[in-house]
CSV table of C-alpha atoms in Angstrom, one decimal:
chain,number,residue,atom,x,y,z
W,1,MET,CA,0.0,0.0,0.0
W,2,THR,CA,1.4,3.4,-1.0
W,3,LEU,CA,1.8,6.2,1.6
W,4,ARG,CA,-0.9,8.2,-0.3
W,5,ASN,CA,-3.4,5.3,0.2
W,6,GLN,CA,-2.4,4.9,3.9
W,7,LEU,CA,-3.0,8.6,4.6
W,8,ARG,CA,-6.3,8.4,2.7
W,9,ARG,CA,-7.5,5.4,4.8
W,10,THR,CA,-6.4,7.1,8.1
W,11,SER,CA,-8.3,10.3,7.1
W,12,GLU,CA,-11.4,8.3,6.2
W,13,ARG,CA,-11.4,6.3,9.5
W,14,PHE,CA,-10.7,9.1,12.0
W,15,PHE,CA,-12.0,12.2,10.3
W,16,GLU,CA,-14.3,11.6,7.3
W,17,MET,CA,-16.5,8.8,8.6
W,18,PRO,CA,-17.4,10.3,12.0
W,19,LEU,CA,-18.3,13.6,10.3
W,20,ALA,CA,-20.2,11.8,7.5
W,21,ARG,CA,-22.3,10.0,10.2
W,22,ALA,CA,-23.1,13.4,11.8
W,23,LEU,CA,-24.1,14.8,8.4
W,24,ASN,CA,-26.3,11.8,7.7
W,25,ALA,CA,-28.0,12.2,11.1
W,26,LEU,CA,-28.8,15.8,10.0
W,27,ARG,CA,-30.2,14.4,6.7
W,28,VAL,CA,-27.6,16.3,4.6
W,29,THR,CA,-27.2,14.8,1.1
W,30,PRO,CA,-23.8,14.2,-0.6
W,31,ASN,CA,-24.7,16.6,-3.4
W,32,THR,CA,-25.5,19.3,-0.8
W,33,VAL,CA,-22.0,18.8,0.7
W,34,THR,CA,-20.5,19.1,-2.8
W,35,PHE,CA,-22.1,22.4,-3.6
W,36,LEU,CA,-21.5,23.7,-0.1
W,37,GLY,CA,-17.8,23.0,-0.6
W,38,LEU,CA,-17.9,24.9,-3.9
W,39,ALA,CA,-19.6,27.9,-2.2
W,40,ILE,CA,-17.0,28.0,0.5
W,41,THR,CA,-14.2,27.7,-2.1
W,42,ALA,CA,-15.7,30.7,-3.9
W,43,SER,CA,-15.5,32.6,-0.7
W,44,ALA,CA,-11.8,31.7,-0.3
W,45,ALA,CA,-11.2,32.7,-3.9
W,46,HIS,CA,-12.7,36.1,-3.2
W,47,LEU,CA,-10.4,36.6,-0.2
W,48,VAL,CA,-7.4,35.6,-2.3
W,49,SER,CA,-8.3,38.0,-5.1
W,50,ARG,CA,-8.2,40.8,-2.5
W,51,GLY,CA,-4.8,39.7,-1.2
W,52,TYR,CA,-6.1,38.2,2.1
W,53,PHE,CA,-4.0,35.1,1.7
W,54,LEU,CA,-4.1,33.9,5.3
W,55,TYR,CA,-7.9,34.1,5.6
W,56,GLY,CA,-8.3,32.7,2.1
W,57,GLY,CA,-6.0,29.8,3.0
W,58,LEU,CA,-8.0,29.0,6.1
W,59,VAL,CA,-11.3,29.1,4.3
W,60,LEU,CA,-9.8,26.9,1.5
W,61,LEU,CA,-8.6,24.5,4.2
W,62,PHE,CA,-12.2,24.2,5.5
W,63,ALA,CA,-13.6,23.8,2.0
W,64,SER,CA,-11.1,21.0,1.3
W,65,ALA,CA,-12.3,19.2,4.4
W,66,MET,CA,-15.9,19.5,3.0
W,67,ASP,CA,-14.7,18.2,-0.3
W,68,MET,CA,-13.5,14.9,1.3
W,69,LEU,CA,-16.9,14.3,2.9
W,70,ASP,CA,-19.2,14.0,0.0
W,71,GLY,CA,-17.9,10.8,-1.3
W,72,THR,CA,-17.7,9.3,2.2
W,73,LEU,CA,-21.2,10.4,2.9
W,74,ALA,CA,-22.4,8.8,-0.4
W,75,ARG,CA,-20.8,5.5,0.5
W,76,LEU,CA,-22.1,5.6,4.0
W,77,THR,CA,-25.7,6.2,2.9
W,78,GLY,CA,-25.7,4.0,-0.2
W,79,LYS,CA,-26.2,7.0,-2.5
W,80,GLU,CA,-23.2,6.5,-4.7
W,81,SER,CA,-24.0,7.0,-8.4
W,82,ASP,CA,-22.2,7.6,-11.7
W,83,PHE,CA,-23.8,11.1,-11.9
W,84,GLY,CA,-22.7,11.9,-8.4
W,85,ALA,CA,-19.1,10.9,-9.1
W,86,ALA,CA,-19.2,13.0,-12.3
W,87,LEU,CA,-20.7,16.0,-10.5
W,88,ASP,CA,-18.0,15.8,-7.8
W,89,SER,CA,-15.2,15.8,-10.4
W,90,ILE,CA,-16.7,18.7,-12.3
W,91,VAL,CA,-17.1,20.7,-9.1
W,92,ASP,CA,-13.6,19.8,-8.0
W,93,ARG,CA,-12.2,21.2,-11.3
W,94,LEU,CA,-14.3,24.4,-11.0
W,95,ALA,CA,-13.2,24.9,-7.4
W,96,GLU,CA,-9.5,24.6,-8.3
W,97,ALA,CA,-10.0,27.0,-11.2
W,98,LEU,CA,-11.6,29.6,-8.9
W,99,VAL,CA,-8.6,29.8,-6.6
W,100,LEU,CA,-6.1,29.9,-9.5
W,101,VAL,CA,-8.1,32.6,-11.3
W,102,ALA,CA,-8.3,34.6,-8.0
W,103,LEU,CA,-4.5,34.6,-7.8
W,104,LEU,CA,-4.3,35.6,-11.5
W,105,VAL,CA,-6.7,38.6,-10.8
W,106,PHE,CA,-4.6,39.6,-7.7
W,107,TYR,CA,-1.3,39.6,-9.6
W,108,VAL,CA,-2.7,41.4,-12.6
W,109,TRP,CA,-4.2,44.1,-10.4
W,110,ASN,CA,-0.8,44.4,-8.7
W,111,ASP,CA,1.3,44.4,-11.9
W,112,ASN,CA,3.1,41.2,-10.9
W,113,ASN,CA,4.0,39.7,-14.2
W,114,LEU,CA,5.7,36.6,-12.7
W,115,GLY,CA,2.7,35.8,-10.5
W,116,ALA,CA,0.3,36.3,-13.4
W,117,PHE,CA,2.3,34.1,-15.7
W,118,LEU,CA,2.6,31.3,-13.2
W,119,ALA,CA,-1.1,31.5,-12.4
W,120,VAL,CA,-2.0,31.1,-16.1
W,121,ALA,CA,0.6,28.3,-16.6
W,122,THR,CA,-0.6,26.5,-13.5
W,123,ILE,CA,-4.2,26.7,-14.7
W,124,VAL,CA,-3.2,25.1,-18.0
W,125,THR,CA,-1.0,22.4,-16.6
W,126,SER,CA,-3.3,21.4,-13.7
W,127,PHE,CA,-6.2,20.9,-16.1
W,128,MET,CA,-4.0,19.0,-18.5
W,129,VAL,CA,-3.1,16.5,-15.7
W,130,SER,CA,-6.8,16.0,-15.0
W,131,TYR,CA,-7.7,15.8,-18.7
W,132,ILE,CA,-5.0,13.2,-19.5
W,133,ARG,CA,-6.2,11.0,-16.7
W,134,ALA,CA,-9.8,11.3,-18.0
W,135,ARG,CA,-8.7,10.6,-21.6
W,136,GLY,CA,-6.7,7.5,-20.4
W,137,GLU,CA,-9.6,6.2,-18.4
W,138,GLY,CA,-11.9,6.8,-21.4
W,139,LEU,CA,-9.6,4.4,-23.3
W,140,GLY,CA,-10.1,1.8,-20.5
W,141,ILE,CA,-6.6,2.4,-18.9
W,142,THR,CA,-6.2,2.4,-15.1
W,143,MET,CA,-4.8,5.9,-14.4
W,144,LYS,CA,-5.5,6.3,-10.6
W,145,GLU,CA,-2.0,5.7,-9.4
W,146,SER,CA,-0.2,7.5,-12.3
W,147,GLY,CA,1.2,10.9,-11.9
W,148,MET,CA,3.4,12.3,-9.2
W,149,VAL,CA,0.9,15.0,-8.0
W,150,THR,CA,-2.8,14.7,-8.1
W,151,ARG,CA,-5.5,17.4,-7.3
W,152,SER,CA,-5.3,16.6,-3.6
W,153,GLU,CA,-1.6,17.3,-3.4
W,154,ARG,CA,-2.1,20.5,-5.5
W,155,VAL,CA,-4.7,21.8,-3.1
W,156,ILE,CA,-2.4,21.0,-0.1
W,157,ILE,CA,0.5,22.9,-1.7
W,158,MET,CA,-1.8,25.8,-2.5
W,159,ILE,CA,-3.1,26.0,1.1
W,160,ILE,CA,0.4,26.0,2.5
W,161,GLY,CA,1.4,28.7,0.0
W,162,LEU,CA,-1.6,30.9,1.0
W,163,LEU,CA,-1.1,30.4,4.7
W,164,SER,CA,2.6,31.4,4.4
W,165,GLY,CA,1.6,34.4,2.3
W,166,GLU,CA,0.8,36.5,5.4
W,167,LEU,CA,4.4,36.2,6.6
W,168,PHE,CA,6.2,35.6,3.3
W,169,SER,CA,4.7,37.7,0.5
W,170,ASN,CA,6.1,35.3,-2.2
W,171,GLY,CA,4.5,32.2,-0.6
W,172,PRO,CA,1.7,32.0,-3.1
W,173,ILE,CA,4.1,32.5,-6.0
W,174,ILE,CA,6.3,29.7,-4.8
W,175,ALA,CA,3.3,27.5,-4.4
W,176,LEU,CA,2.2,28.2,-8.0
W,177,GLY,CA,5.8,27.4,-9.2
W,178,VAL,CA,5.8,24.1,-7.3
W,179,ILE,CA,2.4,23.1,-8.6
W,180,PHE,CA,3.3,24.1,-12.1
W,181,GLY,CA,6.5,22.1,-12.1
W,182,PHE,CA,5.0,19.0,-10.6
W,183,SER,CA,2.0,19.3,-12.9
W,184,VAL,CA,4.3,19.2,-15.9
W,185,ILE,CA,6.0,16.1,-14.6
W,186,SER,CA,2.7,14.5,-13.7
W,187,ALA,CA,1.3,15.2,-17.2
W,188,LEU,CA,4.4,13.7,-18.8
W,189,GLN,CA,4.2,10.6,-16.5
W,190,ARG,CA,0.5,10.0,-17.5
W,191,VAL,CA,1.2,10.4,-21.2
W,192,TRP,CA,4.1,7.9,-20.8
W,193,HIS,CA,1.7,5.5,-18.9
W,194,ILE,CA,-0.8,5.7,-21.7
W,195,TRP,CA,1.8,5.2,-24.3
W,196,LYS,CA,3.2,2.1,-22.5
W,197,THR,CA,-0.2,0.7,-22.0
W,198,THR,CA,-1.4,1.1,-25.6
W,199,ARG,CA,1.7,-0.1,-27.3
């Protein structure tokens, strides 16, 4: 079992499942949790676009916790469905884009060319990583374990960058650079995986 899977199982056992049971007791549906997480992420993006990186990072941290719960709640309540899984993926991509666009807006408003360039580059490469996985799975290829950095790791890096932005102004820029670099590597890894599998 990989370290990523071990951490995922630990999180589900000690964090996600107890909260999912509480939400189920309140009759909250998985789709409600999905859209609530998106709304909270939009709030974080607004704060980030205004330069309130610490508060934006804290709100994004809370939104990420919500994002982990919808799938767990769906499994707990037996409400898993193909549409629910598709909706969750779509909302995840939108949530990621909101934060990256918020950084782009901030750096454009503040005439920071490096920050604006990295924001655009990160938007493109992050979505390419997700698209390559989707295209590979559309061909019937198992893609889950391919790629060095997935969306979960990108979100963690972004949260760290935003939280450090209050003390270190270039924290978000460094986070964008790290995400961009790892996303390029992950995209190439996934293309290589598809090539090897389809030879």
